[in-house]
Short mmCIF file of C-alpha atoms in Angstrom, two decimals:
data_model
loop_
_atom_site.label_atom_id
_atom_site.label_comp_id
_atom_site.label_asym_id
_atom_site.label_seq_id
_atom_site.Cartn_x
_atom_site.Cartn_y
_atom_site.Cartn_z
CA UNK A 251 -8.32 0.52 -18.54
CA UNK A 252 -9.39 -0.29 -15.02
CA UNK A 253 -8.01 0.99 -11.49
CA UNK A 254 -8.22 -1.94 -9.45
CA UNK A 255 -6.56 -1.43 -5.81
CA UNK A 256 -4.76 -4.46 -3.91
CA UNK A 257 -4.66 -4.51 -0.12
CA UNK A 258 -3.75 -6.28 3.30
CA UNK A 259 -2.77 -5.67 6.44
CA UNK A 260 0.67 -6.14 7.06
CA UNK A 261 2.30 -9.55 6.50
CA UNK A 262 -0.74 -11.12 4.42
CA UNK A 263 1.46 -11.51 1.87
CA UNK A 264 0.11 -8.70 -0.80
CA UNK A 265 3.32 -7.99 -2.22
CA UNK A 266 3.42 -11.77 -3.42
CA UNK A 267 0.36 -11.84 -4.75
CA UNK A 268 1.07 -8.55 -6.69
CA UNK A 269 3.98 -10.67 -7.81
CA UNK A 270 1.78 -13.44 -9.20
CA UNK A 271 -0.23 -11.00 -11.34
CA UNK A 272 2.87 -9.30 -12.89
CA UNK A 273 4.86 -12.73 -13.29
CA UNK A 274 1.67 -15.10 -14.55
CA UNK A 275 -0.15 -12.27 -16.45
CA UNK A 276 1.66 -9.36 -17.33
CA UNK A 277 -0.87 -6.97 -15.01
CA UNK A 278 1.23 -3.86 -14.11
CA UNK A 279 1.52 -3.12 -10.35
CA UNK A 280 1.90 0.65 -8.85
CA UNK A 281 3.34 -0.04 -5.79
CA UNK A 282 2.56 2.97 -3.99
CA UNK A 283 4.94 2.84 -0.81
CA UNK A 284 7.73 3.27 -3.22
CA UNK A 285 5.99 6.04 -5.11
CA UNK A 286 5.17 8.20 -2.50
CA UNK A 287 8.79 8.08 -0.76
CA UNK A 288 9.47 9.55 -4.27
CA UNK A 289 7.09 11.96 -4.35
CA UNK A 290 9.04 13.65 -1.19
CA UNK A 291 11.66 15.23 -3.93
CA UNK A 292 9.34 16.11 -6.74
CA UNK A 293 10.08 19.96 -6.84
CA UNK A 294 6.67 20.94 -5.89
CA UNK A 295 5.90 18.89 -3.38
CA UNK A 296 9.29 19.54 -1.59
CA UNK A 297 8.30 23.12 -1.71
CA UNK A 298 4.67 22.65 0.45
CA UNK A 299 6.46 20.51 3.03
CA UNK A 300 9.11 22.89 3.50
CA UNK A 301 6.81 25.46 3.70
CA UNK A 302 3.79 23.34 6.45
CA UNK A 303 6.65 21.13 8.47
CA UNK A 304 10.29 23.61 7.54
CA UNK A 305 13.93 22.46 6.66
CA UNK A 306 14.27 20.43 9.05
CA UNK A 307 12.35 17.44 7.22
CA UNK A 308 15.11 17.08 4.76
CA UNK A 309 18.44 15.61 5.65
CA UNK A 310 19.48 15.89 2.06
CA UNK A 311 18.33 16.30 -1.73
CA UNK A 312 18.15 12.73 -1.71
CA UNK A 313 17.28 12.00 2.03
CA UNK A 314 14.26 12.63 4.53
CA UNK A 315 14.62 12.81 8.26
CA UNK A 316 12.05 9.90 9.01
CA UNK A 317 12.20 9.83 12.47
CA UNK A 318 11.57 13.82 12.90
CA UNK A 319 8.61 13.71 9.93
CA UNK A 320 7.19 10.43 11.99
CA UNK A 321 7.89 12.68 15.45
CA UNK A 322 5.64 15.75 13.86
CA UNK A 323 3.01 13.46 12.43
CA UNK A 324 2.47 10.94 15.01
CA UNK A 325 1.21 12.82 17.90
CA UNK A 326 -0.57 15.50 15.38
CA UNK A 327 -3.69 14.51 13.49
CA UNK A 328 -3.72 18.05 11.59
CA UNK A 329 -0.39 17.56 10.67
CA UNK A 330 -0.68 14.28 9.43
CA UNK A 331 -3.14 15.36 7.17
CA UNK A 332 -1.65 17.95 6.35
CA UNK A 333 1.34 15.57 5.32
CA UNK A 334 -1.20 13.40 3.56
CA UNK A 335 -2.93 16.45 1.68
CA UNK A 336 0.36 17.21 -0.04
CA UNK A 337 1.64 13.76 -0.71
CA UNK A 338 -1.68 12.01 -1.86
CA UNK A 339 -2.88 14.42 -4.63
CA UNK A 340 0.49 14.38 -6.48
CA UNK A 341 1.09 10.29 -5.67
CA UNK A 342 -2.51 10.36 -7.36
CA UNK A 343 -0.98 12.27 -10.62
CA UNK A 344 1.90 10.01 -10.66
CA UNK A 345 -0.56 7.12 -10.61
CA UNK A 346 -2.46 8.61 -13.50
CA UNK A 347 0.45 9.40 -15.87
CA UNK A 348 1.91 6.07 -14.80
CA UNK A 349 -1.08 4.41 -16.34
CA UNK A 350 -0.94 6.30 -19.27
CA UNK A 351 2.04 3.94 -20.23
CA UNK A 352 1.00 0.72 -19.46
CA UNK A 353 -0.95 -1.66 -22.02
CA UNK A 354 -3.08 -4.23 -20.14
CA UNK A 355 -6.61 -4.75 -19.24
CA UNK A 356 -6.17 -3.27 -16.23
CA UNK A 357 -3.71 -2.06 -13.53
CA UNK A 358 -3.02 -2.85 -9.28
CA UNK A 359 -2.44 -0.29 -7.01
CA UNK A 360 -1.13 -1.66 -4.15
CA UNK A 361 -1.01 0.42 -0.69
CA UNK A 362 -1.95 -1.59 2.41
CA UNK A 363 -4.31 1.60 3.61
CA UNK A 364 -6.96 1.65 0.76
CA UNK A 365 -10.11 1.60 3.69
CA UNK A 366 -8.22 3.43 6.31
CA UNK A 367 -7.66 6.26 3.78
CA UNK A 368 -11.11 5.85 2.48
CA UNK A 369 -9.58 5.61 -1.08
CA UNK A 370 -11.38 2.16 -2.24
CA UNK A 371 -13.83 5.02 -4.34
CA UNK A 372 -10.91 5.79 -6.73
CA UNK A 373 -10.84 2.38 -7.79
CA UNK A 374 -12.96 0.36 -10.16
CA UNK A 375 -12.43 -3.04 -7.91
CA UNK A 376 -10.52 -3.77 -4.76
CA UNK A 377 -8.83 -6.86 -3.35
CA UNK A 378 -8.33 -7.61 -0.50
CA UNK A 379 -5.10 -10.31 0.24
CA UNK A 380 -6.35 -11.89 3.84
CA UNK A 381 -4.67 -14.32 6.19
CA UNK A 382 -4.76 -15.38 9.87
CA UNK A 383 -3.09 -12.82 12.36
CA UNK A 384 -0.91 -15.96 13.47
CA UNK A 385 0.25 -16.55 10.19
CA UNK A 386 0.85 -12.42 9.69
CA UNK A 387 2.32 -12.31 12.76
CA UNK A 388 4.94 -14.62 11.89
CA UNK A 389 5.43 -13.33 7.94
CA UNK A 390 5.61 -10.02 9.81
CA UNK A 391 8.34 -11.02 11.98
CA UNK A 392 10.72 -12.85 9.86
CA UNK A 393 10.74 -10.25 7.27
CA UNK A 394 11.04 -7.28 9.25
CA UNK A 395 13.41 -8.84 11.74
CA UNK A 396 11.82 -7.59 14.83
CA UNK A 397 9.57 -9.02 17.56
CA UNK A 398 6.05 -9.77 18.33
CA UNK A 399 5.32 -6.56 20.35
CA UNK A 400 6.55 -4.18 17.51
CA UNK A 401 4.53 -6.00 14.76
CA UNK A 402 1.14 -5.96 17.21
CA UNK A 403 1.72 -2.71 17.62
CA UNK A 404 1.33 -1.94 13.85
CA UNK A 405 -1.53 -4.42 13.42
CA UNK A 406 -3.50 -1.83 15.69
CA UNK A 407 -2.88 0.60 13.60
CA UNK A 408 -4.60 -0.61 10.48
CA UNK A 409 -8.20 -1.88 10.21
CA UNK A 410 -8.96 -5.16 11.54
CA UNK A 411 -9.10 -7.90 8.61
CA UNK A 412 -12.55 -8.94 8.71
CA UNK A 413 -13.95 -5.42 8.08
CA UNK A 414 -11.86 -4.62 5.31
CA UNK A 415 -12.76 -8.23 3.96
CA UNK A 416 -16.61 -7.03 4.12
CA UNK A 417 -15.88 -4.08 2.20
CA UNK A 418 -13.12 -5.05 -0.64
CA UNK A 419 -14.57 -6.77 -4.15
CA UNK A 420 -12.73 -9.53 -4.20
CA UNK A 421 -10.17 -11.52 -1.32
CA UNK A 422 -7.61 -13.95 -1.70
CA UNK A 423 -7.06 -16.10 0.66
CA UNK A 424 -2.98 -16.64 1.09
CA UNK A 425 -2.34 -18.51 4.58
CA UNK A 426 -0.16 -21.18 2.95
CA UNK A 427 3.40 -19.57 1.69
CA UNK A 428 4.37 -22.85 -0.17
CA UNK A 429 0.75 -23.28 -2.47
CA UNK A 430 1.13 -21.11 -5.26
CA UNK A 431 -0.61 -23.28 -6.82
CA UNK A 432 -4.06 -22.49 -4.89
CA UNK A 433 -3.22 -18.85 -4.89
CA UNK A 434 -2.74 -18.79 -8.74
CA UNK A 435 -6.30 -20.17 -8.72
CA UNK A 436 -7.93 -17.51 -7.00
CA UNK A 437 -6.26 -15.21 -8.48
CA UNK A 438 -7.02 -16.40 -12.28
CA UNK A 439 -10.57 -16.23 -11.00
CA UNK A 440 -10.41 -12.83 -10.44
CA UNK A 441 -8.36 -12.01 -13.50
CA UNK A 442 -11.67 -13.67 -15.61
CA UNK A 443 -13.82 -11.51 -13.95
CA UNK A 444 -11.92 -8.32 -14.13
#
């Protein structure tokens, strides 16, 4: 079964397309935002975090302290990758026995940093889910409720969209929220091909 990763910068519309290939073809989808806020309470990994970043991380059994983890991490390469040395290898295991269960040609693992994390090596294929920053902007915006200066801010934070487009296998092109039709297209096109 093949690995393929699915990414885009934030509001190109990835988690629609994702959508598309579960819906339309039956292709599982990892999402792996959900997964690793999981992966905070799996016993071990709870255990190394306490240990690197203390108590203080947890609010509850069930609950992290964002704002203090984002505080520690945000100012403090190390300690970001620290963070990221604990939660990636065990979201990777996840992955792996996830996959185990599925049935399908192959499976998407979405996560919107696949370059940034230089990750795209653990995949068979990437795509890459592009649109224009106005239209991003504005997906960005309604969605998250806030305004243009917060959602800028995050779109400097990720790689710009023409490099990543460069590097990924495949792109889908999804500037239009109202033609599925078109998007089903390209992405049949790739499901051939994969």
């Amino acid at each position: 079964m093949k690995k393929v990763a699915i990414t885009g910068n934030i509001g190109s519309g990835k988690s629609w397309v994702c959508e598309l290939f579960r819906q339309h073809l039956g292709i599982p989808v990892y999402n792996s935002d959900d997964a690793a806020k999981q992966m905070y309470f799996h016993p071990e990994v709870r255990e190394k975090l306490v240990k690197r970043f203390g108590d203080s991380i947890y609010l509850s059994d069930t609950e992290i302290d964002r704002k203090y983890l984002a505080d520690l991490v945000f100012h403090d390469e190390t300690a970001q990758r620290d963070l990221e040395g604990i939660l990636y290898p065990a979201l990777f295991v996840d992955f792996e026995q996830w996959m185990e269960k599925q049935n399908a040609p192959y499976v998407l693992f979405e996560s919107a940093l696949i370059f940034e994390k230089r990750l795209e090596k653990q995949f068979d294929a990437v795509i890459m889910v592009s649109a224009s920053e106005q239209t991003r902007l504005r997906r960005a915006m309604l969605r998250d409720h806030c305004d243009e200066a917060t959602v800028r801010a995050r779109m400097a934070k990720q790689w710009p969209e023409e490099g990543k487009r460069l590097l990924a296998d495949y792109v889908v092109w999804h500037e239009n929220d109202d033609e599925d039709e078109a998007l089903m297209e390209q992405i049949m096109d790739i499901h051939k091909l994969l």
